[in-house]
């Protein structure tokens, strides 16, 4: 790809961000506006349809409209193929960040058509529109570690007092793990379809599409609900006194946490150094990994005792221990690094919740 300077044609750069009311989409919209971009945010608040009123992202969109003059909102459904084509034809964006999704592993089984239409079908709508109207513009797709299905659970594990870990000294899971022949959940399968389609547009049409397989993406702006947004939801329960349910694995299941700001800065790095159809595992890595029990301990140390109950049955296909190997990301984007460690992430989410209660 030509360097960034060659693509800045002495004008304000324009990005389309789908899911701009969501955790990642809103963070990307803020960062781009701060960096002088014009942002067209696309979000129809479908999150409220998926998860009920607590899941609404309307207030975030309102805040973007009121505080960022360079932000323009389109209350549009990305499943609407013609509207997506019309938008891309009219705007011809320099950069596309696609974060809109049905994001819940557990929810998908009860809404398989909506899940597939949003996660897979609408991603195809965006890819074809990008190919036809702005094929050279970098395109970031937020995939998920659920494309690996439950294969991470086949790794040898050891049980420690407060968490599971890999038994053989493995630091984290890299992009060579197979996505085939395992249990994915309906969500994992629809994201696999989108993930592979994004790779294909990168390879077949030589488009600069990056596929980022997220671990736990988090931050204070998550409209957290039980079925999506683990860390923000558990903090919300601890601060508000709401009971929390742990599902299986003795509460020792491990996730690596990355702050939405670090995701957004990475996407800007991809804009500057795009590659065609490249896949990356994206998370907080070992340093930002934490189990449910360890989260409860950390919150207690901050003065918040979580009321919780334990249910033996784990969520179907849930990972026991998932930590992203970040070596490929770091090698391709040496200027990028994590700026949020776990205490900082937790402190921010706690602060946001305290302000709300
Ligand atoms: N948050 C995580 O832990 C995590 C982990 C791995 C991958 N991901 C992926 O990252 C992406 C962003 O996640 P998030 O946590 O910001 O999700 P989010 O639910 O906070 O945001 C998604 C936004 O997309 C919007 N949306 C949904 N369907 C739409 C449609 N048909 N048309 C227009 N807008 C629509 C929703 O209203 C919502 O505001 C998703 O693709 C998700 O699968 C997230």
Short mmCIF file of C-alpha atoms and ligand atoms in Angstrom, two decimals:
data_model
loop_
_atom_site.label_atom_id
_atom_site.label_comp_id
_atom_site.label_asym_id
_atom_site.label_seq_id
_atom_site.Cartn_x
_atom_site.Cartn_y
_atom_site.Cartn_z
CA UNK A 1 0.00 0.00 0.00
CA UNK A 2 1.19 3.57 -0.63
CA UNK A 3 2.20 5.43 2.54
CA UNK A 4 -0.34 7.51 4.43
CA UNK A 5 0.90 10.83 3.05
CA UNK A 6 0.16 9.67 -0.50
CA UNK A 7 -3.41 9.01 0.41
CA UNK A 8 -4.02 12.33 2.19
CA UNK A 9 -5.12 14.50 -0.70
CA UNK A 10 -5.01 17.84 1.07
CA UNK A 11 -8.52 17.48 2.35
CA UNK A 12 -10.29 16.32 5.47
CA UNK A 13 -10.24 12.55 5.67
CA UNK A 14 -13.53 10.76 6.01
CA UNK A 15 -14.35 7.53 7.83
CA UNK A 16 -17.46 5.40 8.03
CA UNK A 17 -17.81 3.72 11.43
CA UNK A 18 -20.56 1.12 11.79
CA UNK A 19 -21.88 0.44 15.27
CA UNK A 20 -20.83 3.96 16.25
CA UNK A 21 -22.98 3.93 19.39
CA UNK A 22 -21.32 0.74 20.64
CA UNK A 23 -18.26 0.33 22.81
CA UNK A 24 -15.68 0.07 20.02
CA UNK A 25 -17.48 2.12 17.38
CA UNK A 26 -17.95 5.09 19.72
CA UNK A 27 -14.33 5.00 20.88
CA UNK A 28 -13.12 4.92 17.27
CA UNK A 29 -15.47 7.80 16.40
CA UNK A 30 -14.13 9.90 19.28
CA UNK A 31 -10.51 9.20 18.42
CA UNK A 32 -10.98 9.94 14.71
CA UNK A 33 -12.81 13.21 15.46
CA UNK A 34 -10.00 14.21 17.85
CA UNK A 35 -7.50 13.52 15.06
CA UNK A 36 -9.31 15.79 12.63
CA UNK A 37 -11.30 13.23 10.68
CA UNK A 38 -14.87 13.59 9.54
CA UNK A 39 -16.85 10.61 10.82
CA UNK A 40 -20.09 9.19 9.47
CA UNK A 41 -21.42 6.96 12.24
CA UNK A 42 -23.94 4.27 11.36
CA UNK A 43 -26.04 2.78 14.16
CA UNK A 44 -29.73 1.94 14.46
CA UNK A 45 -29.65 1.05 18.19
CA UNK A 46 -30.26 -2.58 17.39
CA UNK A 47 -28.44 -3.36 20.66
CA UNK A 48 -31.64 -2.31 22.49
CA UNK A 49 -33.56 -4.79 20.35
CA UNK A 50 -31.08 -7.55 21.22
CA UNK A 51 -30.78 -6.89 24.96
CA UNK A 52 -33.70 -4.65 25.99
CA UNK A 53 -33.61 -1.02 27.21
CA UNK A 54 -30.49 -1.52 29.34
CA UNK A 55 -28.59 -2.28 26.14
CA UNK A 56 -29.48 0.92 24.33
CA UNK A 57 -26.62 2.90 22.79
CA UNK A 58 -28.74 5.99 21.98
CA UNK A 59 -27.23 8.14 24.79
CA UNK A 60 -23.74 7.51 23.41
CA UNK A 61 -24.83 8.54 19.93
CA UNK A 62 -26.47 11.67 21.37
CA UNK A 63 -23.23 12.54 23.16
CA UNK A 64 -21.25 12.11 19.93
CA UNK A 65 -23.67 14.34 18.00
CA UNK A 66 -23.65 17.02 20.70
CA UNK A 67 -19.91 17.11 21.42
CA UNK A 68 -18.22 16.32 18.09
CA UNK A 69 -19.06 18.69 15.24
CA UNK A 70 -17.18 16.43 12.81
CA UNK A 71 -19.50 13.53 13.62
CA UNK A 72 -22.54 12.89 11.40
CA UNK A 73 -24.99 10.20 12.37
CA UNK A 74 -26.94 7.83 10.13
CA UNK A 75 -29.67 5.88 11.90
CA UNK A 76 -29.42 3.12 9.34
CA UNK A 77 -29.62 -0.66 9.34
CA UNK A 78 -26.55 -2.16 7.71
CA UNK A 79 -28.68 -5.13 6.61
CA UNK A 80 -30.26 -2.74 4.08
CA UNK A 81 -28.03 -3.47 1.10
CA UNK A 82 -29.22 -0.61 -1.10
CA UNK A 83 -28.86 1.96 1.67
CA UNK A 84 -25.34 0.74 2.38
CA UNK A 85 -24.46 1.05 -1.32
CA UNK A 86 -26.00 4.54 -1.52
CA UNK A 87 -24.04 5.64 1.55
CA UNK A 88 -20.71 4.39 0.19
CA UNK A 89 -21.42 5.83 -3.27
CA UNK A 90 -22.20 9.24 -1.77
CA UNK A 91 -19.41 9.37 0.83
CA UNK A 92 -16.55 7.31 -0.68
CA UNK A 93 -14.84 7.05 2.71
CA UNK A 94 -11.05 6.89 3.15
CA UNK A 95 -11.38 4.42 6.00
CA UNK A 96 -14.04 1.96 7.18
CA UNK A 97 -14.28 0.58 10.70
CA UNK A 98 -16.95 -2.09 10.93
CA UNK A 99 -17.98 -2.85 14.50
CA UNK A 100 -21.79 -3.18 14.24
CA UNK A 101 -22.86 -6.65 15.28
CA UNK A 102 -25.05 -8.96 17.24
CA UNK A 103 -22.23 -9.43 19.75
CA UNK A 104 -23.47 -12.10 22.16
CA UNK A 105 -22.35 -15.72 22.07
CA UNK A 106 -25.32 -16.75 24.24
CA UNK A 107 -28.02 -14.60 22.65
CA UNK A 108 -27.47 -15.86 19.10
CA UNK A 109 -29.11 -19.27 19.58
CA UNK A 110 -32.51 -17.63 20.17
CA UNK A 111 -32.22 -15.23 17.18
CA UNK A 112 -30.24 -17.15 14.54
CA UNK A 113 -31.66 -15.24 11.53
CA UNK A 114 -31.01 -11.81 13.03
CA UNK A 115 -27.59 -12.93 14.21
CA UNK A 116 -26.53 -14.20 10.78
CA UNK A 117 -28.14 -11.35 8.85
CA UNK A 118 -26.32 -8.73 10.94
CA UNK A 119 -23.00 -10.46 11.52
CA UNK A 120 -22.48 -12.19 8.17
CA UNK A 121 -24.94 -10.74 5.62
CA UNK A 122 -24.43 -7.11 6.55
CA UNK A 123 -20.64 -7.55 6.60
CA UNK A 124 -20.90 -8.74 2.99
CA UNK A 125 -23.00 -5.65 2.18
CA UNK A 126 -20.21 -3.43 3.51
CA UNK A 127 -17.41 -5.34 1.78
CA UNK A 128 -19.10 -5.24 -1.63
CA UNK A 129 -19.92 -1.54 -1.24
CA UNK A 130 -16.30 -0.85 -0.25
CA UNK A 131 -15.04 -2.85 -3.24
CA UNK A 132 -17.29 -0.94 -5.63
CA UNK A 133 -16.84 2.60 -4.31
CA UNK A 134 -13.58 2.82 -2.31
CA UNK A 135 -11.51 -0.35 -2.85
CA UNK A 136 -8.27 1.25 -1.68
CA UNK A 137 -9.61 2.44 1.64
CA UNK A 138 -8.43 0.41 4.64
CA UNK A 139 -11.23 -1.60 6.24
CA UNK A 140 -11.05 -2.89 9.84
CA UNK A 141 -13.35 -5.72 10.82
CA UNK A 142 -13.94 -6.61 14.48
CA UNK A 143 -13.99 -10.38 14.49
CA UNK A 144 -13.87 -12.44 17.69
CA UNK A 145 -11.90 -15.17 19.42
CA UNK A 146 -15.14 -17.20 19.24
CA UNK A 147 -14.13 -18.08 15.67
CA UNK A 148 -11.79 -20.58 17.37
CA UNK A 149 -14.92 -22.15 18.89
CA UNK A 150 -14.16 -24.26 21.93
CA UNK A 151 -10.81 -25.38 20.50
CA UNK A 152 -8.88 -23.36 23.13
CA UNK A 153 -10.47 -25.74 25.68
CA UNK A 154 -8.57 -28.64 24.06
CA UNK A 155 -5.26 -27.11 25.20
CA UNK A 156 -3.68 -28.72 28.25
CA UNK A 157 -4.65 -26.64 31.26
CA UNK A 158 -3.64 -26.50 34.89
CA UNK A 159 -5.88 -25.44 37.71
CA UNK A 160 -4.49 -22.86 40.10
CA UNK A 161 -6.10 -21.53 43.27
CA UNK A 162 -7.94 -18.61 41.62
CA UNK A 163 -7.65 -19.32 37.87
CA UNK A 164 -6.88 -21.75 35.12
CA UNK A 165 -3.74 -21.39 33.03
CA UNK A 166 -2.04 -23.21 30.17
CA UNK A 167 -0.21 -26.28 31.43
CA UNK A 168 2.76 -26.25 29.09
CA UNK A 169 4.00 -22.70 29.52
CA UNK A 170 2.05 -21.35 26.52
CA UNK A 171 1.88 -17.56 26.79
CA UNK A 172 -1.22 -17.09 24.66
CA UNK A 173 -3.16 -18.22 21.60
CA UNK A 174 -1.91 -17.12 18.21
CA UNK A 175 -3.56 -16.86 14.80
CA UNK A 176 -2.47 -20.34 13.67
CA UNK A 177 -5.09 -22.05 15.84
CA UNK A 178 -7.59 -23.93 13.64
CA UNK A 179 -11.09 -22.49 13.39
CA UNK A 180 -12.46 -25.77 12.06
CA UNK A 181 -13.99 -28.91 13.58
CA UNK A 182 -15.15 -27.59 16.94
CA UNK A 183 -18.21 -26.14 18.68
CA UNK A 184 -18.65 -22.45 17.86
CA UNK A 185 -22.12 -21.31 18.98
CA UNK A 186 -24.40 -19.72 16.40
CA UNK A 187 -22.63 -16.40 17.03
CA UNK A 188 -19.19 -17.95 16.51
CA UNK A 189 -20.38 -19.47 13.23
CA UNK A 190 -21.82 -16.21 11.87
CA UNK A 191 -18.59 -14.42 12.80
CA UNK A 192 -16.55 -17.15 11.10
CA UNK A 193 -18.54 -16.49 7.91
CA UNK A 194 -17.78 -12.76 8.15
CA UNK A 195 -14.15 -13.32 9.16
CA UNK A 196 -13.50 -15.59 6.16
CA UNK A 197 -15.38 -13.25 3.81
CA UNK A 198 -13.22 -10.33 4.99
CA UNK A 199 -10.08 -12.40 4.43
CA UNK A 200 -11.36 -13.30 0.98
CA UNK A 201 -11.95 -9.68 -0.05
CA UNK A 202 -8.40 -9.02 1.10
CA UNK A 203 -6.92 -11.88 -0.90
CA UNK A 204 -9.24 -12.16 -3.92
CA UNK A 205 -9.81 -8.44 -4.54
CA UNK A 206 -6.53 -7.24 -2.95
CA UNK A 207 -8.39 -4.95 -0.64
CA UNK A 208 -6.74 -3.63 2.54
CA UNK A 209 -9.01 -5.48 4.96
CA UNK A 210 -7.78 -6.28 8.48
CA UNK A 211 -9.50 -8.88 10.61
CA UNK A 212 -9.14 -8.41 14.37
CA UNK A 213 -10.19 -11.37 16.52
CA UNK A 214 -11.08 -9.76 19.82
CA UNK A 215 -10.75 -11.29 23.26
CA UNK A 216 -12.61 -9.20 25.84
CA UNK A 217 -12.91 -5.64 24.55
CA UNK A 218 -13.95 -3.39 27.37
CA UNK A 219 -14.28 0.13 28.71
CA UNK A 220 -16.57 2.41 30.68
CA UNK A 221 -18.79 3.22 27.70
CA UNK A 222 -20.05 -0.34 27.31
CA UNK A 223 -23.85 -0.57 27.62
CA UNK A 224 -23.15 -3.73 29.62
CA UNK A 225 -25.74 -6.47 30.01
CA UNK A 226 -25.44 -9.97 31.43
CA UNK A 227 -25.12 -11.50 27.97
CA UNK A 228 -22.43 -9.15 26.67
CA UNK A 229 -19.67 -7.04 28.20
CA UNK A 230 -18.20 -9.23 30.96
CA UNK A 231 -16.00 -6.76 32.84
CA UNK A 232 -18.29 -3.74 32.57
CA UNK A 233 -21.22 -5.89 33.71
CA UNK A 234 -19.52 -7.45 36.73
CA UNK A 235 -18.29 -4.00 37.83
CA UNK A 236 -21.80 -2.63 37.34
CA UNK A 237 -23.17 -5.38 39.60
CA UNK A 238 -20.51 -4.81 42.27
CA UNK A 239 -21.05 -1.04 42.36
CA UNK A 240 -24.86 -1.15 42.18
CA UNK A 241 -25.33 -4.12 44.54
CA UNK A 242 -27.01 -6.20 41.85
CA UNK A 243 -26.49 -10.00 42.22
CA UNK A 244 -24.12 -11.63 39.74
CA UNK A 245 -24.18 -15.24 38.53
CA UNK A 246 -21.00 -17.19 37.79
CA UNK A 247 -21.57 -19.95 35.25
CA UNK A 248 -19.32 -22.98 35.74
CA UNK A 249 -15.56 -23.62 35.71
CA UNK A 250 -15.49 -22.75 39.47
CA UNK A 251 -15.21 -19.09 38.49
CA UNK A 252 -11.64 -19.73 37.38
CA UNK A 253 -12.26 -18.96 33.68
CA UNK A 254 -9.75 -16.46 32.32
CA UNK A 255 -10.16 -13.63 29.79
CA UNK A 256 -7.69 -11.02 28.58
CA UNK A 257 -9.03 -7.49 28.69
CA UNK A 258 -8.24 -4.65 26.32
CA UNK A 259 -9.54 -1.12 26.68
CA UNK A 260 -11.55 0.25 23.76
CA UNK A 261 -9.07 3.16 23.41
CA UNK A 262 -6.25 0.72 22.73
CA UNK A 263 -8.41 -0.96 20.07
CA UNK A 264 -9.11 2.41 18.43
CA UNK A 265 -5.43 3.45 18.37
CA UNK A 266 -4.57 0.09 16.84
CA UNK A 267 -7.12 0.58 14.05
CA UNK A 268 -5.53 3.93 13.24
CA UNK A 269 -2.19 2.14 13.00
CA UNK A 270 -3.79 -0.31 10.57
CA UNK A 271 -5.02 2.64 8.54
CA UNK A 272 -1.42 3.78 8.22
CA UNK A 273 0.03 0.35 7.52
CA UNK A 274 -2.76 -1.77 6.03
CA UNK A 275 -2.34 -5.30 4.74
CA UNK A 276 -4.73 -7.31 2.59
CA UNK A 277 -6.76 -9.93 4.44
CA UNK A 278 -4.46 -10.12 7.46
CA UNK A 279 -5.79 -11.74 10.64
CA UNK A 280 -4.77 -10.61 14.13
CA UNK A 281 -5.62 -11.82 17.60
CA UNK A 282 -6.47 -8.76 19.65
CA UNK A 283 -6.69 -8.62 23.42
CA UNK A 284 -4.96 -7.44 26.53
CA UNK A 285 -2.51 -10.35 26.49
CA UNK A 286 -1.20 -12.15 29.54
CA UNK A 287 -0.55 -8.93 31.46
CA UNK A 288 -4.24 -8.00 31.27
CA UNK A 289 -5.65 -11.47 31.86
CA UNK A 290 -7.96 -12.06 34.80
CA UNK A 291 -10.33 -14.77 36.04
CA UNK A 292 -13.81 -14.21 37.42
CA UNK A 293 -12.57 -14.98 40.97
CA UNK A 294 -9.64 -12.60 40.54
CA UNK A 295 -12.04 -9.91 39.31
CA UNK A 296 -14.13 -10.38 42.44
CA UNK A 297 -10.95 -10.09 44.57
CA UNK A 298 -9.84 -6.93 42.75
CA UNK A 299 -13.25 -5.32 43.20
CA UNK A 300 -13.28 -6.22 46.90
CA UNK A 301 -9.88 -4.53 47.27
CA UNK A 302 -11.43 -1.43 45.72
CA UNK A 303 -14.20 -1.55 48.33
CA UNK A 304 -16.92 -3.26 46.28
CA UNK A 305 -18.14 -6.64 47.51
CA UNK A 306 -19.91 -8.51 44.75
CA UNK A 307 -23.02 -10.45 45.72
CA UNK A 308 -22.78 -13.57 43.64
CA UNK A 309 -24.15 -17.03 43.20
CA UNK A 310 -22.58 -19.98 41.45
CA UNK A 311 -24.24 -22.22 38.85
CA UNK A 312 -22.42 -25.42 38.02
CA UNK A 313 -23.42 -25.41 34.34
CA UNK A 314 -20.96 -23.44 32.23
CA UNK A 315 -22.12 -21.43 29.23
CA UNK A 316 -22.17 -23.69 26.17
CA UNK A 317 -18.79 -23.61 24.41
CA UNK A 318 -17.46 -20.98 26.82
CA UNK A 319 -13.67 -20.67 26.92
CA UNK A 320 -11.96 -21.94 30.07
CA UNK A 321 -8.78 -19.95 29.53
CA UNK A 322 -8.33 -17.50 26.69
CA UNK A 323 -5.30 -15.23 26.51
CA UNK A 324 -4.34 -13.60 23.20
CA UNK A 325 -0.81 -13.92 21.86
CA UNK A 326 -0.03 -10.36 20.72
CA UNK A 327 3.28 -11.03 18.99
CA UNK A 328 1.95 -10.65 15.45
CA UNK A 329 0.21 -7.37 16.29
CA UNK A 330 3.33 -6.04 17.94
CA UNK A 331 5.52 -7.10 15.01
CA UNK A 332 3.27 -5.49 12.38
CA UNK A 333 2.53 -2.34 14.42
CA UNK A 334 5.66 -1.61 16.46
CA UNK A 335 4.44 1.90 17.28
CA UNK A 336 1.35 0.54 19.00
CA UNK A 337 1.26 -0.60 22.62
CA UNK A 338 -1.33 -1.13 25.33
CA UNK A 339 -1.80 2.04 27.32
CA UNK A 340 -4.34 0.59 29.77
CA UNK A 341 -3.40 -2.03 32.36
CA UNK A 342 -6.05 -3.85 34.38
CA UNK A 343 -6.10 -1.54 37.44
CA UNK A 344 -6.57 1.47 35.16
CA UNK A 345 -9.34 -0.25 33.21
CA UNK A 346 -11.14 -1.29 36.40
CA UNK A 347 -10.77 2.16 37.97
CA UNK A 348 -12.31 3.82 34.90
CA UNK A 349 -15.28 1.45 34.76
CA UNK A 350 -15.86 1.81 38.52
CA UNK A 351 -15.73 5.60 38.22
CA UNK A 352 -18.24 5.62 35.39
CA UNK A 353 -20.62 3.41 37.38
CA UNK A 354 -20.28 5.53 40.51
CA UNK A 355 -21.16 8.61 38.49
CA UNK A 356 -24.31 6.88 37.29
CA UNK A 357 -25.54 5.69 40.72
N1 LIG B 1 -16.91 -6.34 23.41
C1 LIG B 1 -16.29 -7.50 23.33
O1 LIG B 1 -15.88 -8.08 24.35
C2 LIG B 1 -15.99 -8.10 22.00
C3 LIG B 1 -15.15 -9.21 21.93
C4 LIG B 1 -14.83 -9.76 20.69
C5 LIG B 1 -15.34 -9.21 19.54
N2 LIG B 1 -16.17 -8.13 19.63
C6 LIG B 1 -16.71 -7.58 18.38
O2 LIG B 1 -16.40 -6.20 18.33
C7 LIG B 1 -17.48 -5.50 17.70
C8 LIG B 1 -17.93 -4.37 18.58
O3 LIG B 1 -18.32 -4.88 19.83
P1 LIG B 1 -18.97 -3.91 20.90
O4 LIG B 1 -18.72 -4.51 22.22
O5 LIG B 1 -18.56 -2.50 20.62
O6 LIG B 1 -20.51 -4.11 20.54
P2 LIG B 1 -21.74 -3.16 20.91
O7 LIG B 1 -22.93 -4.03 21.00
O8 LIG B 1 -21.38 -2.29 22.07
O9 LIG B 1 -21.87 -2.21 19.62
C9 LIG B 1 -22.40 -2.67 18.42
C10 LIG B 1 -23.32 -1.57 17.88
O10 LIG B 1 -23.80 -2.00 16.61
C11 LIG B 1 -25.14 -1.55 16.48
N3 LIG B 1 -25.81 -2.41 15.51
C12 LIG B 1 -26.16 -3.71 15.67
N4 LIG B 1 -26.80 -4.15 14.60
C13 LIG B 1 -26.87 -3.11 13.71
C14 LIG B 1 -27.42 -2.97 12.41
N5 LIG B 1 -28.05 -3.98 11.82
N6 LIG B 1 -27.29 -1.77 11.80
C15 LIG B 1 -26.66 -0.73 12.40
N7 LIG B 1 -26.12 -0.82 13.65
C16 LIG B 1 -26.25 -1.99 14.29
C17 LIG B 1 -25.73 -1.67 17.89
O11 LIG B 1 -26.86 -0.86 18.08
C18 LIG B 1 -24.54 -1.27 18.76
O12 LIG B 1 -24.58 0.10 19.10
C19 LIG B 1 -18.53 -6.55 17.38
O13 LIG B 1 -18.36 -6.96 16.05
C20 LIG B 1 -18.23 -7.68 18.31
O14 LIG B 1 -18.63 -8.94 17.81
C21 LIG B 1 -16.49 -7.56 20.82
#
